[in-house]
Short mmCIF file of C-alpha atoms in Angstrom, two decimals:
data_model
loop_
_atom_site.label_atom_id
_atom_site.label_comp_id
_atom_site.label_asym_id
_atom_site.label_seq_id
_atom_site.Cartn_x
_atom_site.Cartn_y
_atom_site.Cartn_z
CA MET Y 923 7.99 -16.10 9.25
CA LEU Y 924 11.38 -17.64 8.47
CA PHE Y 925 10.57 -17.39 4.77
CA ALA Y 926 9.81 -13.68 5.20
CA PHE Y 927 13.08 -13.08 7.03
CA GLY Y 928 14.95 -15.14 4.43
CA LEU Y 929 13.50 -13.09 1.59
CA ALA Y 930 14.30 -9.88 3.48
CA TRP Y 931 17.87 -11.08 4.00
CA LEU Y 932 18.14 -11.91 0.30
CA VAL Y 933 16.88 -8.56 -1.02
CA THR Y 934 18.56 -6.28 1.54
CA LEU Y 935 21.91 -6.29 -0.27
CA PRO Y 936 20.63 -5.42 -3.78
CA ILE Y 937 18.17 -2.84 -2.46
CA GLY Y 938 20.92 -1.44 -0.22
CA ILE Y 939 23.28 -1.08 -3.17
CA ILE Y 940 20.61 0.72 -5.17
CA GLN Y 941 19.81 2.99 -2.23
CA ALA Y 942 23.50 3.72 -1.55
CA THR Y 943 24.22 4.73 -5.14
CA THR Y 944 20.97 6.48 -6.16
CA ASN Y 945 19.35 7.48 -2.85
CA GLN Y 946 16.18 5.72 -4.05
CA GLN Y 947 14.76 2.74 -2.17
CA PRO Y 948 12.82 0.40 -4.43
CA GLY Y 949 10.03 -1.44 -2.68
CA TYR Y 950 9.35 -5.11 -3.07
CA ASN Y 951 6.13 -5.40 -1.06
CA ILE Y 952 3.98 -6.24 -4.11
CA VAL Y 953 6.48 -8.90 -5.18
CA ALA Y 954 6.49 -10.31 -1.65
CA GLN Y 955 2.68 -10.42 -1.59
CA PHE Y 956 2.67 -12.08 -5.00
CA ILE Y 957 5.15 -14.76 -3.86
CA ILE Y 958 3.31 -15.62 -0.65
CA GLY Y 959 0.00 -15.56 -2.55
CA TYR Y 960 1.33 -18.44 -4.64
CA VAL Y 961 2.87 -20.27 -1.68
CA LEU Y 962 -0.16 -19.94 0.63
CA PRO Y 963 -3.26 -19.26 -1.48
CA GLY Y 964 -6.47 -18.42 0.37
CA LYS Y 965 -4.77 -17.11 3.52
CA PRO Y 966 -4.94 -13.30 3.69
CA ILE Y 967 -3.68 -13.02 7.28
CA ALA Y 968 -0.57 -15.05 6.40
CA ASN Y 969 -0.08 -12.73 3.44
CA LEU Y 970 -0.41 -9.69 5.68
CA LEU Y 971 2.07 -11.01 8.24
CA PHE Y 972 4.52 -12.04 5.52
CA LYS Y 973 4.41 -8.55 4.06
CA ILE Y 974 4.83 -6.88 7.44
CA TYR Y 975 7.71 -9.06 8.66
CA GLY Y 976 9.50 -9.17 5.31
CA ARG Y 977 9.19 -5.52 4.37
CA MET Y 978 9.69 -4.02 7.83
CA SER Y 979 12.81 -6.07 8.55
CA THR Y 980 14.28 -4.87 5.24
CA ILE Y 981 13.38 -1.24 6.00
CA GLN Y 982 14.93 -1.49 9.47
CA ALA Y 983 18.10 -3.11 8.12
CA LEU Y 984 18.49 -0.46 5.42
CA SER Y 985 17.87 2.33 7.91
CA PHE Y 986 20.48 0.84 10.24
CA LEU Y 987 22.99 0.57 7.38
CA SER Y 988 22.27 4.14 6.34
CA ASP Y 989 22.91 5.35 9.88
CA LEU Y 990 26.16 3.37 10.05
CA LYS Y 991 27.21 4.91 6.72
CA LEU Y 992 26.51 8.40 8.07
CA GLY Y 993 28.44 7.58 11.23
CA HIS Y 994 31.35 6.34 9.12
CA TYR Y 995 31.40 9.63 7.19
CA MET Y 996 31.35 11.55 10.48
CA LYS Y 997 34.15 9.34 11.88
CA ILE Y 998 32.04 8.04 14.77
CA PRO Y 999 33.30 4.66 16.04
CA PRO Y 1000 31.10 1.76 14.85
CA ARG Y 1001 30.65 0.40 18.38
CA CYS Y 1002 29.30 3.74 19.61
CA MET Y 1003 26.94 3.88 16.63
CA PHE Y 1004 25.73 0.35 17.35
CA LYS Y 1005 25.14 1.12 21.02
CA ALA Y 1006 23.25 4.30 20.15
CA GLN Y 1007 21.12 2.40 17.62
CA LEU Y 1008 20.40 -0.33 20.17
CA VAL Y 1009 19.35 2.13 22.87
CA GLY Y 1010 17.26 4.13 20.40
CA THR Y 1011 15.54 0.97 19.17
CA LEU Y 1012 14.72 -0.17 22.70
CA VAL Y 1013 13.43 3.25 23.78
CA SER Y 1014 11.37 3.85 20.63
CA GLY Y 1015 9.92 0.33 20.70
CA THR Y 1016 8.89 0.72 24.33
CA VAL Y 1017 7.37 4.18 23.79
CA ASN Y 1018 5.57 3.02 20.63
CA LEU Y 1019 4.08 0.02 22.44
CA ALA Y 1020 3.03 2.15 25.41
CA VAL Y 1021 1.35 4.79 23.24
CA SER Y 1022 -0.41 2.15 21.13
CA TRP Y 1023 -1.65 0.38 24.24
CA TRP Y 1024 -2.84 3.66 25.73
CA MET Y 1025 -4.68 4.62 22.53
CA LEU Y 1026 -6.42 1.24 22.31
CA GLU Y 1027 -7.54 1.52 25.93
CA SER Y 1028 -8.57 5.18 26.01
CA ILE Y 1029 -10.05 5.99 22.57
CA ASP Y 1030 -13.46 4.45 22.07
CA ASN Y 1031 -14.22 2.82 18.70
CA LEU Y 1032 -10.68 3.29 17.40
CA CYS Y 1033 -10.54 2.57 13.63
CA ASP Y 1034 -14.26 1.69 13.53
CA VAL Y 1035 -15.60 3.93 10.76
CA GLU Y 1036 -19.28 3.13 11.40
CA ALA Y 1037 -19.18 3.88 15.13
CA LEU Y 1038 -17.07 7.05 14.96
CA HIS Y 1039 -18.20 10.63 14.49
CA PRO Y 1040 -17.97 11.62 10.78
CA GLU Y 1041 -15.22 14.18 11.46
CA SER Y 1042 -13.14 11.92 13.69
CA PRO Y 1043 -9.42 11.61 12.85
CA TRP Y 1044 -9.26 7.99 14.10
CA THR Y 1045 -10.42 6.16 10.94
CA CYS Y 1046 -7.04 4.44 10.14
CA PRO Y 1047 -7.19 4.53 6.31
CA LYS Y 1048 -3.60 3.31 5.82
CA PHE Y 1049 -4.25 0.08 7.68
CA ARG Y 1050 -7.42 -0.50 5.69
CA VAL Y 1051 -5.41 -0.24 2.45
CA THR Y 1052 -2.83 -2.70 3.80
CA PHE Y 1053 -5.54 -5.15 4.79
CA ASP Y 1054 -7.32 -4.78 1.44
CA ALA Y 1055 -4.07 -5.54 -0.39
CA SER Y 1056 -3.55 -8.65 1.73
CA VAL Y 1057 -7.08 -9.81 0.91
CA ILE Y 1058 -6.51 -9.22 -2.81
CA TRP Y 1059 -3.20 -11.06 -2.94
CA GLY Y 1060 -3.85 -13.61 -0.19
CA LEU Y 1061 -7.50 -14.56 -0.54
CA ILE Y 1062 -8.21 -14.02 -4.21
CA GLY Y 1063 -4.62 -14.85 -5.15
CA PRO Y 1064 -2.33 -13.95 -8.00
CA GLU Y 1065 -3.87 -16.56 -10.31
#
């Protein structure tokens, strides 16, 4: 996990510069999966966690910097912006956790394609793609 945060810390500045000048955010999730595939071959769950912690911490940092930049342009004091970001993060994290917990408890066979009705919206295809990528890069490896 420290390696993921270290890589995120390392790439946040160059990606932030590119995003600030071009309004395009290049992703490095494939590169991150490739690196951890070499470091820990045969461990798809470690690859998945590395991708999630590394990529999401970079996305959150860049989003925070973008909001601070907008606040600077609007002449909002940085301390007020930081407090608003902190409160928003705490509220959204709590609501997200509560809704996820509620969905797991109240929706039967959530993300289980075989047990669900064919027209059910709860198939979770995005998470299946993420897991498949972690198996490709973590279990099979970049060799």
